[in-house]
PDB file of C-alpha atoms in Angstrom:
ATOM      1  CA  UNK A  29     -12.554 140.585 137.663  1.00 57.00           C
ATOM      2  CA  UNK A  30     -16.053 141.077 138.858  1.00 62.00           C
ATOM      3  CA  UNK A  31     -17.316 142.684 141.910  1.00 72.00           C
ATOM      4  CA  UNK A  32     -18.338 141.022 144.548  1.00 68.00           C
ATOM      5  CA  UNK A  33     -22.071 140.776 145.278  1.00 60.00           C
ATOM      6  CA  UNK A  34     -23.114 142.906 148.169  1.00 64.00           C
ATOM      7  CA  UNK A  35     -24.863 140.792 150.917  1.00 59.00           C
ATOM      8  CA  UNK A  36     -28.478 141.490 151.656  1.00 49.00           C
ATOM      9  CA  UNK A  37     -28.535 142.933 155.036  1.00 48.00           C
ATOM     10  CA  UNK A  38     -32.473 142.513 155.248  1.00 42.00           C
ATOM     11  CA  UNK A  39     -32.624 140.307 158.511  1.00 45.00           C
ATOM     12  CA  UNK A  40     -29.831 141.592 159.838  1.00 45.00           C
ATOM     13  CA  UNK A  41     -29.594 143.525 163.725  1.00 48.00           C
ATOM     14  CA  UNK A  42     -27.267 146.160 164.862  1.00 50.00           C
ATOM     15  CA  UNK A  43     -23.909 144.622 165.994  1.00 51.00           C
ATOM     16  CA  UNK A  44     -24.281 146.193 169.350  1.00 50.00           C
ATOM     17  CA  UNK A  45     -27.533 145.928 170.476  1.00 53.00           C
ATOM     18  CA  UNK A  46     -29.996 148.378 172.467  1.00 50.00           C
ATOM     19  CA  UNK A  47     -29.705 147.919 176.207  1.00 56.00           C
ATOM     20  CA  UNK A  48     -26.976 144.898 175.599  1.00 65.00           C
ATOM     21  CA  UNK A  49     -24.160 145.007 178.092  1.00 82.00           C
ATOM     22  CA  UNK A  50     -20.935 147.885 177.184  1.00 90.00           C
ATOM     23  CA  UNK A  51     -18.958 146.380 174.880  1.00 94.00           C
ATOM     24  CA  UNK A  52     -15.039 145.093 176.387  1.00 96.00           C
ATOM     25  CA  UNK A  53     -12.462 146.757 174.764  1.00 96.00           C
ATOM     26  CA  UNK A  54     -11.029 142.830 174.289  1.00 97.00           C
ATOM     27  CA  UNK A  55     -14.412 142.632 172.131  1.00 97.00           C
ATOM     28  CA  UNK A  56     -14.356 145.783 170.348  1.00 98.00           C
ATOM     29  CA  UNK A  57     -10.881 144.386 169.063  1.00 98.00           C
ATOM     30  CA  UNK A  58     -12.338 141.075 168.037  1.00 98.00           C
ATOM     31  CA  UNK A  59     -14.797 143.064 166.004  1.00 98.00           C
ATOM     32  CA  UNK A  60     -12.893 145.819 164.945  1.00 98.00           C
ATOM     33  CA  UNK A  61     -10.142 142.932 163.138  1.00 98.00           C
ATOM     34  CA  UNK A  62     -13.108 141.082 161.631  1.00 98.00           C
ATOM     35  CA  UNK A  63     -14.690 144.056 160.008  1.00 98.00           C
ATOM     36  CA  UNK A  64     -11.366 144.360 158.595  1.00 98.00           C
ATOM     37  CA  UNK A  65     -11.264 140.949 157.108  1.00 98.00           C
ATOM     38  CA  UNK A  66     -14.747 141.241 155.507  1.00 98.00           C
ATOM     39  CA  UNK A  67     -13.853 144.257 154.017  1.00 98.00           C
ATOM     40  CA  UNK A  68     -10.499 142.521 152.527  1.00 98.00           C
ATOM     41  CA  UNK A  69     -13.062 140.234 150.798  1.00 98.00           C
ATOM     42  CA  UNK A  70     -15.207 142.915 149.667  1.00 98.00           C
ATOM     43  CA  UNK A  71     -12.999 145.418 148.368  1.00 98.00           C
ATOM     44  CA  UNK A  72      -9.500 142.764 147.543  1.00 98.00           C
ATOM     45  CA  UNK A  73      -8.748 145.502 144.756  1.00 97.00           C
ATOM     46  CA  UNK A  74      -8.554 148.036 147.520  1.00 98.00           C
ATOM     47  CA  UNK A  75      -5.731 151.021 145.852  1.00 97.00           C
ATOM     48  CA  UNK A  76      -5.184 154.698 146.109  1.00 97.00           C
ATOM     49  CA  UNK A  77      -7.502 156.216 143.991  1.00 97.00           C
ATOM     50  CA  UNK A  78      -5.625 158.913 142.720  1.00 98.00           C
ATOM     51  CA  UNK A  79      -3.185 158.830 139.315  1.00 98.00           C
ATOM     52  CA  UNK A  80       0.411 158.454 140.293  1.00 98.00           C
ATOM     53  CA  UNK A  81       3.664 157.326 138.391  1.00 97.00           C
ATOM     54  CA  UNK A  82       6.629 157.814 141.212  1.00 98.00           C
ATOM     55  CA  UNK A  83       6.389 159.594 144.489  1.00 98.00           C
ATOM     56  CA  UNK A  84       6.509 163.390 143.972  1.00 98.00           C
ATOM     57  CA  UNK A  85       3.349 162.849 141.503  1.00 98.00           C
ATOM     58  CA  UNK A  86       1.679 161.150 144.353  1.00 98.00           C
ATOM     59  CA  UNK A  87       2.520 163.962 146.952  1.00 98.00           C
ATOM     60  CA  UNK A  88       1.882 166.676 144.296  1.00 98.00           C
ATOM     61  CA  UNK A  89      -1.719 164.411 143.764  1.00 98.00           C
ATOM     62  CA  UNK A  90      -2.510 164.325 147.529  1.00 98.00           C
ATOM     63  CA  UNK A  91      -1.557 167.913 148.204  1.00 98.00           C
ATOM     64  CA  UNK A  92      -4.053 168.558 144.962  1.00 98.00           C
ATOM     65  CA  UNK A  93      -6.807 166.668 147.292  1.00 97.00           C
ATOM     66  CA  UNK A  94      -7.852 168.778 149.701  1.00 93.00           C
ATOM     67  CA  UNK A  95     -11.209 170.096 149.747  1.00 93.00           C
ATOM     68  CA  UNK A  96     -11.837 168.563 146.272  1.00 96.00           C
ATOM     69  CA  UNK A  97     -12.548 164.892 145.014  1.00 95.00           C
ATOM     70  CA  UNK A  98      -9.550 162.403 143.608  1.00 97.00           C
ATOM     71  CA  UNK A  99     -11.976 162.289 140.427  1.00 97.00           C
ATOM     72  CA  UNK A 100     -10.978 165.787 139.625  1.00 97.00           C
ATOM     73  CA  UNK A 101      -7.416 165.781 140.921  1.00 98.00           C
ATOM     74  CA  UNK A 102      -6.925 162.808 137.907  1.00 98.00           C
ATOM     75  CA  UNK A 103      -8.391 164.740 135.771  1.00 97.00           C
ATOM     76  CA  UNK A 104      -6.169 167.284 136.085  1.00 97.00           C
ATOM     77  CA  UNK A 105      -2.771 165.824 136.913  1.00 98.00           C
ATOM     78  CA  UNK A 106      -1.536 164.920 133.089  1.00 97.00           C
ATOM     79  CA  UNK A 107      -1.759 168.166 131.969  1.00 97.00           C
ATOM     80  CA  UNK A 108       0.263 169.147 134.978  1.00 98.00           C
ATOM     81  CA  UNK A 109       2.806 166.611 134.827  1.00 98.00           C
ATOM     82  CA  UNK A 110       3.332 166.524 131.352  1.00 98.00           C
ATOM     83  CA  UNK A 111       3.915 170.649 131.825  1.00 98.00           C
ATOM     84  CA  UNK A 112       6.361 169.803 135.724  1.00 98.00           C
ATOM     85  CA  UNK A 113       7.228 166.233 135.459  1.00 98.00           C
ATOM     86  CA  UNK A 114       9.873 166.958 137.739  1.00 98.00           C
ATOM     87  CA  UNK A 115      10.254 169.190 141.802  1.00 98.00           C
ATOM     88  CA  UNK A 116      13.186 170.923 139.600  1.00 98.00           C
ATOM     89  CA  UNK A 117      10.875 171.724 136.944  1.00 98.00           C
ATOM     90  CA  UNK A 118       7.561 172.672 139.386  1.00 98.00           C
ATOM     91  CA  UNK A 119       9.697 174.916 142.128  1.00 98.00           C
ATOM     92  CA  UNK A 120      10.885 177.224 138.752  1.00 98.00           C
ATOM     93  CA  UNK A 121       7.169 177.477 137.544  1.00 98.00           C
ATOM     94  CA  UNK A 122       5.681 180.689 136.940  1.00 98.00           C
ATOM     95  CA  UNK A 123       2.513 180.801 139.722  1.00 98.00           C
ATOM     96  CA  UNK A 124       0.030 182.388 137.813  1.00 98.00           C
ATOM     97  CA  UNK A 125       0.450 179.415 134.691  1.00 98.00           C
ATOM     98  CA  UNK A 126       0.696 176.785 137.657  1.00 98.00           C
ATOM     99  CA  UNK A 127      -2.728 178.489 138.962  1.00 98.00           C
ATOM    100  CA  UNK A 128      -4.359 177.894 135.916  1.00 98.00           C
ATOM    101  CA  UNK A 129      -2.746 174.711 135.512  1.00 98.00           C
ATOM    102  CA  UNK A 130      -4.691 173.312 138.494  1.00 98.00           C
ATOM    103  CA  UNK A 131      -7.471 175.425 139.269  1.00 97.00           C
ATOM    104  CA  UNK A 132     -10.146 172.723 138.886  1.00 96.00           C
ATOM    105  CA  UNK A 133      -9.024 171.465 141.896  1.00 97.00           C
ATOM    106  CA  UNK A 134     -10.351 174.518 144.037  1.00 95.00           C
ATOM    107  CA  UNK A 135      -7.955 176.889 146.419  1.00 95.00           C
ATOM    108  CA  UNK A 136      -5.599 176.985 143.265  1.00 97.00           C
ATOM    109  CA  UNK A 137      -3.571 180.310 144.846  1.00 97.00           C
ATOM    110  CA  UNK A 138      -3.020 178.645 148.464  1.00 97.00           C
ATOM    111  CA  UNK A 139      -2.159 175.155 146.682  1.00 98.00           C
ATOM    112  CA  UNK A 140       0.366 176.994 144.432  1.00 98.00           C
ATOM    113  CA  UNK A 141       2.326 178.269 146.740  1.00 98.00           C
ATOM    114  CA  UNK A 142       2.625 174.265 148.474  1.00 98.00           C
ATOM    115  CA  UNK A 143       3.536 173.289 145.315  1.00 98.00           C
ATOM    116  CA  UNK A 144       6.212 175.099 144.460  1.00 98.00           C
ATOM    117  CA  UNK A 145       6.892 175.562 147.979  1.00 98.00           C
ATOM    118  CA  UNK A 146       7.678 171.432 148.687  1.00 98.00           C
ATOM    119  CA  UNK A 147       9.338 171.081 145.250  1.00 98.00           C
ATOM    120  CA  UNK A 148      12.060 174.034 145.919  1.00 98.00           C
ATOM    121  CA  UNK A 149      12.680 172.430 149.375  1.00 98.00           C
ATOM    122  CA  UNK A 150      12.684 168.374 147.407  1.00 98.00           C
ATOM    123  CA  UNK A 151      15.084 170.251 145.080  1.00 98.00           C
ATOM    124  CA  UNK A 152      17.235 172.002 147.668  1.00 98.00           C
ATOM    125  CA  UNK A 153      17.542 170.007 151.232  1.00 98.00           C
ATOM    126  CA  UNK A 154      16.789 166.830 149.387  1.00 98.00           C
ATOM    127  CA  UNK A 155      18.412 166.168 146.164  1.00 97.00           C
ATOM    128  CA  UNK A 156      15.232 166.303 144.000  1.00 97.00           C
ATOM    129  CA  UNK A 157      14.652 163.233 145.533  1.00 98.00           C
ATOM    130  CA  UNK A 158      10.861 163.168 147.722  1.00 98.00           C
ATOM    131  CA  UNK A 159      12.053 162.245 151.039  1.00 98.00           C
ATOM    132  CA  UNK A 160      10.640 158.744 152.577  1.00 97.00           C
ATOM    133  CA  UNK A 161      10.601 159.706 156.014  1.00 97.00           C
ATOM    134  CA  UNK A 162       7.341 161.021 158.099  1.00 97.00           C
ATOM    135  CA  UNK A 163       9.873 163.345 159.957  1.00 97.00           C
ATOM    136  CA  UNK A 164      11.165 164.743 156.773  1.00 98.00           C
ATOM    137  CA  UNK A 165       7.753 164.923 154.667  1.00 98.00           C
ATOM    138  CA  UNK A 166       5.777 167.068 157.675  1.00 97.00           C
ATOM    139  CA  UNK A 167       8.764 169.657 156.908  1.00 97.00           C
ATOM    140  CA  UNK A 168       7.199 170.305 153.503  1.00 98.00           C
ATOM    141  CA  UNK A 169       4.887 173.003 152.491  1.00 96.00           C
ATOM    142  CA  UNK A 170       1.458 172.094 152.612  1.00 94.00           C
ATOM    143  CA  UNK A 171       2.152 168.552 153.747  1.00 97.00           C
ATOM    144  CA  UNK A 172       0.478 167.202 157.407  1.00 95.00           C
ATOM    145  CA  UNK A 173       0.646 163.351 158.601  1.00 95.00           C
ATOM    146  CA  UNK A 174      -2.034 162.531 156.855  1.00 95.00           C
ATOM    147  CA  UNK A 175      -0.836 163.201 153.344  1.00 97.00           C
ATOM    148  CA  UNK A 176       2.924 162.107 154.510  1.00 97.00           C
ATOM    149  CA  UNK A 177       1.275 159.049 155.218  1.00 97.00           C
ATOM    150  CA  UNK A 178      -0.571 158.099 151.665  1.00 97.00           C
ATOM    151  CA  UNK A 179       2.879 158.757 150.612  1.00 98.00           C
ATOM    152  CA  UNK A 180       4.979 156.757 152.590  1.00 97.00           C
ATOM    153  CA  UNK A 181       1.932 153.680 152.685  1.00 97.00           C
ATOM    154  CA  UNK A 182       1.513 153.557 148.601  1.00 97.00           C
ATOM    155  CA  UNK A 183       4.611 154.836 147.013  1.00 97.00           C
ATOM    156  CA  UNK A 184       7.626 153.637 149.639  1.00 98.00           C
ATOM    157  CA  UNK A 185       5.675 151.069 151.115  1.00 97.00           C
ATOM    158  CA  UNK A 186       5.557 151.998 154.633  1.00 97.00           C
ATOM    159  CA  UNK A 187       3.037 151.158 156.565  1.00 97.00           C
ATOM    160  CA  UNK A 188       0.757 153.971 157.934  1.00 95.00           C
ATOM    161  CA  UNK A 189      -2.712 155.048 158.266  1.00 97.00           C
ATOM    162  CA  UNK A 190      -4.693 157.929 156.395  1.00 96.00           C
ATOM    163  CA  UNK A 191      -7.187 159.564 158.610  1.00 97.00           C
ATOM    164  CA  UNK A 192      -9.591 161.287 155.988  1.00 96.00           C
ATOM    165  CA  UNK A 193     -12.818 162.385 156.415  1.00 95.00           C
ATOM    166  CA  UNK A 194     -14.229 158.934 155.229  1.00 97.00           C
ATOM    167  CA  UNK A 195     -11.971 157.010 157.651  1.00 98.00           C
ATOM    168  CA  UNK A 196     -12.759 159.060 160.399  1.00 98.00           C
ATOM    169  CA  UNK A 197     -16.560 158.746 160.259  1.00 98.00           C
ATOM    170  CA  UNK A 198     -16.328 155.117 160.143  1.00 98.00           C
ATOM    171  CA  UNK A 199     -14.081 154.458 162.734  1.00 98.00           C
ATOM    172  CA  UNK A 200     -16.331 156.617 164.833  1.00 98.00           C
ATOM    173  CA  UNK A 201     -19.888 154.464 163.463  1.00 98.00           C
ATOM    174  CA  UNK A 202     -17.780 151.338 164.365  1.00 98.00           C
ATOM    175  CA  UNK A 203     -16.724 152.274 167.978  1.00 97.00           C
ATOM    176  CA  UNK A 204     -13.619 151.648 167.514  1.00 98.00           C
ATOM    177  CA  UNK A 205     -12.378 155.385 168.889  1.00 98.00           C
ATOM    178  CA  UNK A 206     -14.032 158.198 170.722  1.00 97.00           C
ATOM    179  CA  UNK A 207     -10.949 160.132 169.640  1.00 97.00           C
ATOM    180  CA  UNK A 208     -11.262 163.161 167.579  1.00 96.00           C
ATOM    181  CA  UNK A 209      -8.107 164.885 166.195  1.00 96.00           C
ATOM    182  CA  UNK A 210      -6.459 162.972 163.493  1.00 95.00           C
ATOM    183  CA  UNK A 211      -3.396 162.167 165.269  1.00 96.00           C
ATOM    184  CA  UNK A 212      -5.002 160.777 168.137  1.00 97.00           C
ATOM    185  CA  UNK A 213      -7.270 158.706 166.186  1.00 98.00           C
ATOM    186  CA  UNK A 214      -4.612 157.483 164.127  1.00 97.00           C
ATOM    187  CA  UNK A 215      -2.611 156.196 167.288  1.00 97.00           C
ATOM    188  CA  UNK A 216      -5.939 154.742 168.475  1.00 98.00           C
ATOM    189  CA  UNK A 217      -6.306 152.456 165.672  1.00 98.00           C
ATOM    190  CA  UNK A 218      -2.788 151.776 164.861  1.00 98.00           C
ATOM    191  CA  UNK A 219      -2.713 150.155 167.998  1.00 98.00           C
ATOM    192  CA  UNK A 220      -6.058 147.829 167.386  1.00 98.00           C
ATOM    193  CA  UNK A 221      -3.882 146.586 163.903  1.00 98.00           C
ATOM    194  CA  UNK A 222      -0.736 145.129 163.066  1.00 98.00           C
ATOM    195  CA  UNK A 223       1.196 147.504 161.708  1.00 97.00           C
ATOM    196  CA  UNK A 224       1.214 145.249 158.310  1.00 97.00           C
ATOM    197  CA  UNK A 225      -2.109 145.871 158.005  1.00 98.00           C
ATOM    198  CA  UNK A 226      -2.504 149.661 158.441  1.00 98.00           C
ATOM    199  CA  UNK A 227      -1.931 150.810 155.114  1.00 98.00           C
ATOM    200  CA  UNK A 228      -4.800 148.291 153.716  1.00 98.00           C
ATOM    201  CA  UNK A 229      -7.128 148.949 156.198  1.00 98.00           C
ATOM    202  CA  UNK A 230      -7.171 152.445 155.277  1.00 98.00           C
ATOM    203  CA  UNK A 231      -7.650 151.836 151.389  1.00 98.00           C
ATOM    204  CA  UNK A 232     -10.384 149.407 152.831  1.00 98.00           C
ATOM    205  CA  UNK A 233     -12.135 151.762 155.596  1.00 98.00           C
ATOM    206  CA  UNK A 234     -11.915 154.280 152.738  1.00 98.00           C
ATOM    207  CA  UNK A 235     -13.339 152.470 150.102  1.00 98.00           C
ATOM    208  CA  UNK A 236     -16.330 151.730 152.027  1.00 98.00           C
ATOM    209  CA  UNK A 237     -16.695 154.992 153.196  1.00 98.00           C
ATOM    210  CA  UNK A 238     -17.104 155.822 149.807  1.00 98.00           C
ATOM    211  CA  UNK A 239     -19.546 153.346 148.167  1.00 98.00           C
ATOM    212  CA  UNK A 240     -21.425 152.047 150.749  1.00 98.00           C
ATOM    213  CA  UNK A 241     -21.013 153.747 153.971  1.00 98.00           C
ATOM    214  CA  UNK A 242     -21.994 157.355 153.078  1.00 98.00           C
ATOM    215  CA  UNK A 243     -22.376 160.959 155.651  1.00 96.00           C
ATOM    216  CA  UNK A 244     -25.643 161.699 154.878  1.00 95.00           C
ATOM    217  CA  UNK A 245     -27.364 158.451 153.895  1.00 95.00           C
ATOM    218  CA  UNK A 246     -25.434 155.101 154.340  1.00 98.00           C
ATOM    219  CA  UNK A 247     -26.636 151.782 152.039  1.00 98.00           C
ATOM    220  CA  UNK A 248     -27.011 149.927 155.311  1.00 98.00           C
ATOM    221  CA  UNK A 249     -29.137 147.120 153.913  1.00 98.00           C
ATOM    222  CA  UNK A 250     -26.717 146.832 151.433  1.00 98.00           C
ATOM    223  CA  UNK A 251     -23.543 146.747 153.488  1.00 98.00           C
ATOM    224  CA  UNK A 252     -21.774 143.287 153.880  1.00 97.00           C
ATOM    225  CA  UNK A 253     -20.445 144.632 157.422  1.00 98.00           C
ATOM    226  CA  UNK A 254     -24.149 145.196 158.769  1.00 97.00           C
ATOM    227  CA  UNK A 255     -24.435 142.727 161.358  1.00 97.00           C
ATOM    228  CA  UNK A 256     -21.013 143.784 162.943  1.00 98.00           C
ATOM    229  CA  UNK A 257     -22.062 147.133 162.814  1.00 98.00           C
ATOM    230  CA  UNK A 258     -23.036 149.616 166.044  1.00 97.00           C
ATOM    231  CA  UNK A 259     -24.917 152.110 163.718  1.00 97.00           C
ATOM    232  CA  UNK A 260     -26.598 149.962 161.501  1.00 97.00           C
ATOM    233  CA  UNK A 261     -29.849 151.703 160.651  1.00 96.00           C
ATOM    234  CA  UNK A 262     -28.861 155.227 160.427  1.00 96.00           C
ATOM    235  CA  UNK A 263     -29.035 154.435 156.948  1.00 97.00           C
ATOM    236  CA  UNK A 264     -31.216 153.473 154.249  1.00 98.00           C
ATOM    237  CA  UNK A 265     -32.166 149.076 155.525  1.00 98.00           C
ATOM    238  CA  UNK A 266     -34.212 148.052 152.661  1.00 98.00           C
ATOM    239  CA  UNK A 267     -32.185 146.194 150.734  1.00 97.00           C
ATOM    240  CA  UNK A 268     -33.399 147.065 147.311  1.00 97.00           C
ATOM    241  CA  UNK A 269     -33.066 151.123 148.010  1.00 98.00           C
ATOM    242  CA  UNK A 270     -30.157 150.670 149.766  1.00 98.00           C
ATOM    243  CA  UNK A 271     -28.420 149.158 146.308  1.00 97.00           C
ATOM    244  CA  UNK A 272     -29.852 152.224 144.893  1.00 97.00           C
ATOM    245  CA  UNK A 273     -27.443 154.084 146.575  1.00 98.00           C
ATOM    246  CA  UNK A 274     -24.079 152.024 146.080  1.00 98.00           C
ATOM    247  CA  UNK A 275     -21.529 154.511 144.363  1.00 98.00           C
ATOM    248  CA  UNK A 276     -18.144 153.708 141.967  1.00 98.00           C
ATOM    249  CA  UNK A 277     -17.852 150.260 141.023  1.00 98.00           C
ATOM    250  CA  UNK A 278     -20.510 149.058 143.743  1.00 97.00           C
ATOM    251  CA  UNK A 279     -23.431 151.370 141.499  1.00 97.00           C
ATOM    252  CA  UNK A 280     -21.931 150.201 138.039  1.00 96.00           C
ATOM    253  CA  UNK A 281     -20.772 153.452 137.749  1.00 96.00           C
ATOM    254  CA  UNK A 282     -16.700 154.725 136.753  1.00 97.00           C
ATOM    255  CA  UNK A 283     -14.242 155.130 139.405  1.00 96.00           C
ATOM    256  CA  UNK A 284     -11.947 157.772 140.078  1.00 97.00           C
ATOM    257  CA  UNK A 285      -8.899 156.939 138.401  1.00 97.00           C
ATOM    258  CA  UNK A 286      -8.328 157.329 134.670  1.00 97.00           C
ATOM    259  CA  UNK A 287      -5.825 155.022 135.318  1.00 96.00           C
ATOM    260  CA  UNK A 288      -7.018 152.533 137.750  1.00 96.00           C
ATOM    261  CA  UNK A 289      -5.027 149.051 138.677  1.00 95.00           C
ATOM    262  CA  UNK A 290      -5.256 146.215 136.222  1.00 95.00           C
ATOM    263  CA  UNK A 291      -7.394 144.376 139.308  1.00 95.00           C
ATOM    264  CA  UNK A 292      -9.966 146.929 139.668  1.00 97.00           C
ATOM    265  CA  UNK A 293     -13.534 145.455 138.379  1.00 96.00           C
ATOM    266  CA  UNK A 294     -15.068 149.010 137.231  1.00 95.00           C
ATOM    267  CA  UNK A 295     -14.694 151.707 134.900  1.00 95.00           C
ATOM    268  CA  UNK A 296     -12.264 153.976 134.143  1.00 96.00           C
ATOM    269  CA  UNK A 297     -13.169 157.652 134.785  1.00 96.00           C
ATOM    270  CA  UNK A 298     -13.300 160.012 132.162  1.00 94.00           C
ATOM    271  CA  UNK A 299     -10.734 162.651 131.262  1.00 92.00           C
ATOM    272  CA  UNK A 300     -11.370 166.178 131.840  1.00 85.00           C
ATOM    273  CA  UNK A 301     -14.292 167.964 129.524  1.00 79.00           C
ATOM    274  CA  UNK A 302     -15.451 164.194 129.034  1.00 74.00           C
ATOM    275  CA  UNK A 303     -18.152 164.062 131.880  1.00 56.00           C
TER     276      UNK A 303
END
């Protein structure tokens, strides 16, 4: 599978124009849904980009996360696993060889102790089983809504929406909230969205977020979403520096996961020491 070419976004205007009329909310919806469905052509390969076999890897993945990129979570889960495949195995771990386990991943102490913390609770209040409830998962050490929902979206298939970093900035360059905490945001756009689509649209808003839609310097003339787009131009508009700036799969470049879905059109990303 090849990726898709990136449309030139040379002659393109901003989707909400200067001095143009407040936008309805009935048309921020219209826009808001079609942005979604260009980005479901764009990115159809759209996955969690972080190694996983069963749930508790994925919590124990997403937990890993925080304040540190999925590229070196990956590269640092299969020496983990392979040493606490199981919560049993990870809640009797000595800390100090967990710490060194994982200490790539930045914070190693503070993510330790959530570690072991949610695997003694998986192993005593819920059979060893990870539990596949939002209710149940905010219980456990080190684990908010947001990482409760990756969870429950990608590993028990229920739908929910990840409020990142990434996904936040976008929704706010898009209009689509004026919210600000996580939760509230969240509830904002979960209402915009079928709840089908929820977990997709955050693999989608993400993955944008990441190769075209960047903080600090956004490919806009290289974005296929440009002419829907409220901020277009706070980026880079010439289209031929803009694709200068594409990142994973969009720049040629590997992606995150060592082991990425059979679907996905880039590389693989290298194991640890191999970068």
């Amino acid at each position: 599978m090849s990726v898709k070419p990136v449309k030139s976004a040379k002659s393109v205007k901003p989707g909400v124009k200067a001095g143009a009329k407040p936008e309805s909310h009935r048309a921020m919806v219209r826009r808001a849904r079609r942005i979604n469905r260009e980005l479901a052509e764009v990115y159809p390969y759209a996955h969690p980009e972080l190694d996983f076999r069963n749930p508790f890897e994925l919590l124990v993945a997403t937990v890993l996360s925080a304040q540190t990129t999925d590229l070196r979570v990956n590269q640092t889960t299969p020496a983990l696993f392979a040493a606490y495949p199981t919560p049993e195995d990870m809640a009797a771990a000595v800390p100090e060889e967990l710490e060194a386990l994982i200490r790539p991943t930045g914070f190693f102490r503070a993510k330790t102790k959530s570690l072991i913390g949610l695997s003694m609770a998986i192993r005593d209040t819920f059979g060893g089983e990870v539990p596949g409830r939002l209710t149940d998962l905010v219980t456990l050490p080190g684990v908010g809504r947001k990482t409760a929902n990756v969870v429950l979206g990608n590993a028990f298939g229920v739908p929910g929406i990840t409020v990142d970093t990434h996904f936040a900035r976008l929704v706010h360059r898009w209009k689509w909230t004026e919210q600000e905490t996580p939760e509230k945001i969240e509830a904002e756009i979960g209402a915009i969205f079928p709840k089908s689509e929820w977990t997709m649209l955050s693999h989608r808003v993400i993955f944008h977020g990441r190769r075209i839609c960047h903080a600090r310097k956004p490919a806009c003339g290289a974005c296929p979403i440009a002419p829907l787009c409220p901020a277009y131009g706070e980026g880079e508009t010439d289209p031929e520096k803009a694709k200068k700036l594409l990142k994973y799969e969009m720049g040629g470049q590997p992606g995150q996961r060592l082991s990425p879905p059979p679907d996905y059109p880039g590389k693989s990303a290298p194991a640890l020491g191999a970068d």
